[in-house]
Amino acid sequence: MAPATRSFLTENALKDKKVCVFATNGGWLGHTFEDIKKMCPNAKFEEMLNVEFDEDVMRTSEKKVEEFINKIKA
Ligand SMILES: Cc1cc2nc3c(=O)[nH]c(=O)nc-3n(C[C@H](O)[C@H](O)[C@H](O)COP(=O)(O)O)c2cc1C
């Protein structure tokens, strides 16, 4: 994960919080989501979305992004 996200999660364990995570990458998510879950064992992870790019073209469909946003809004 990006260093700023790691710092935030180190300082805020998000205990009992509902958490929705998205990440961006150029084809390699790595273990970002697993790492975030391990860092916040008492958070409630609800939605997770990986937004994948190929150079400047977004490969994840806009529909998926909209679904993610609508689930959070609900
Ligand atoms: C130092 C660093 C190097 C990265 N290198 C790659 C890479 O080679 N390929 C790639 O697809 N993503 C790369 N990423 C993006 C990470 O996969 C991405 O940061 C992670 O999925 C979390 O998403 P976010 O930065 O949107 O929070 C890199 C991120 C960082 C911080």
PDB file of C-alpha atoms and ligand atoms in Angstrom, residues 1-5 21-33 36 49-53, ligand 1:
ATOM      1  CA  MET A   1       0.000   0.000   0.000  1.00  0.00           C
ATOM      2  CA  ALA A   2       1.027   3.620  -0.357  1.00  0.00           C
ATOM      3  CA  PRO A   3       3.112   4.878   2.609  1.00  0.00           C
ATOM      4  CA  ALA A   4       0.528   7.538   3.563  1.00  0.00           C
ATOM      5  CA  THR A   5      -2.151   4.843   3.879  1.00  0.00           C
ATOM      6  CA  VAL A  21     -11.427   0.247   0.747  1.00  0.00           C
ATOM      7  CA  PHE A  22     -10.428   0.954  -2.810  1.00  0.00           C
ATOM      8  CA  ALA A  23      -7.013   0.734  -4.402  1.00  0.00           C
ATOM      9  CA  THR A  24      -5.572   1.761  -7.737  1.00  0.00           C
ATOM     10  CA  ASN A  25      -2.787   0.074  -9.652  1.00  0.00           C
ATOM     11  CA  GLY A  26      -1.347  -0.627 -13.061  1.00  0.00           C
ATOM     12  CA  GLY A  27      -2.087  -4.332 -13.034  1.00  0.00           C
ATOM     13  CA  TRP A  28      -0.606  -5.516  -9.751  1.00  0.00           C
ATOM     14  CA  LEU A  29      -2.650  -5.045  -6.591  1.00  0.00           C
ATOM     15  CA  GLY A  30      -0.181  -7.113  -4.595  1.00  0.00           C
ATOM     16  CA  HIS A  31      -1.272  -7.942  -1.021  1.00  0.00           C
ATOM     17  CA  THR A  32      -2.610  -4.480  -0.203  1.00  0.00           C
ATOM     18  CA  PHE A  33      -6.077  -5.639   0.877  1.00  0.00           C
ATOM     19  CA  ILE A  36      -4.945  -3.615   5.462  1.00  0.00           C
ATOM     20  CA  LEU A  49     -12.602  -2.478  -4.907  1.00  0.00           C
ATOM     21  CA  ASN A  50      -9.459  -2.690  -6.973  1.00  0.00           C
ATOM     22  CA  VAL A  51      -9.395  -0.123  -9.781  1.00  0.00           C
ATOM     23  CA  GLU A  52      -7.002  -1.348 -12.435  1.00  0.00           C
ATOM     24  CA  PHE A  53      -5.336   0.776 -15.083  1.00  0.00           C
TER      25      PHE A  53
HETATM   26  C1  LIG B   1       6.318   2.235  -3.925  1.00  0.00           C
HETATM   27  C2  LIG B   1       5.149   1.722  -4.739  1.00  0.00           C
HETATM   28  C3  LIG B   1       5.401   0.998  -5.897  1.00  0.00           C
HETATM   29  C4  LIG B   1       4.344   0.504  -6.667  1.00  0.00           C
HETATM   30  N1  LIG B   1       4.602  -0.211  -7.791  1.00  0.00           N
HETATM   31  C5  LIG B   1       3.587  -0.699  -8.526  1.00  0.00           C
HETATM   32  C6  LIG B   1       3.832  -1.462  -9.714  1.00  0.00           C
HETATM   33  O1  LIG B   1       4.961  -1.727 -10.097  1.00  0.00           O
HETATM   34  N2  LIG B   1       2.770  -1.905 -10.416  1.00  0.00           N
HETATM   35  C7  LIG B   1       1.491  -1.621 -10.038  1.00  0.00           C
HETATM   36  O2  LIG B   1       0.560  -2.045 -10.715  1.00  0.00           O
HETATM   37  N3  LIG B   1       1.240  -0.908  -8.916  1.00  0.00           N
HETATM   38  C8  LIG B   1       2.245  -0.439  -8.169  1.00  0.00           C
HETATM   39  N4  LIG B   1       1.986   0.300  -7.043  1.00  0.00           N
HETATM   40  C9  LIG B   1       0.597   0.597  -6.722  1.00  0.00           C
HETATM   41  C10 LIG B   1       0.121  -0.304  -5.635  1.00  0.00           C
HETATM   42  O3  LIG B   1      -0.300  -1.549  -6.125  1.00  0.00           O
HETATM   43  C11 LIG B   1      -1.006   0.466  -4.997  1.00  0.00           C
HETATM   44  O4  LIG B   1      -0.405   1.523  -4.305  1.00  0.00           O
HETATM   45  C12 LIG B   1      -1.824  -0.386  -4.056  1.00  0.00           C
HETATM   46  O5  LIG B   1      -2.602  -1.274  -4.821  1.00  0.00           O
HETATM   47  C13 LIG B   1      -2.731   0.466  -3.185  1.00  0.00           C
HETATM   48  O6  LIG B   1      -3.509   1.326  -3.957  1.00  0.00           O
HETATM   49  P1  LIG B   1      -3.542   2.910  -3.678  1.00  0.00           P
HETATM   50  O7  LIG B   1      -2.149   3.426  -3.888  1.00  0.00           O
HETATM   51  O8  LIG B   1      -4.548   3.439  -4.671  1.00  0.00           O
HETATM   52  O9  LIG B   1      -4.007   3.067  -2.259  1.00  0.00           O
HETATM   53  C14 LIG B   1       3.012   0.780  -6.271  1.00  0.00           C
HETATM   54  C15 LIG B   1       2.778   1.526  -5.097  1.00  0.00           C
HETATM   55  C16 LIG B   1       3.815   1.992  -4.341  1.00  0.00           C
HETATM   56  C17 LIG B   1       3.526   2.787  -3.086  1.00  0.00           C
END
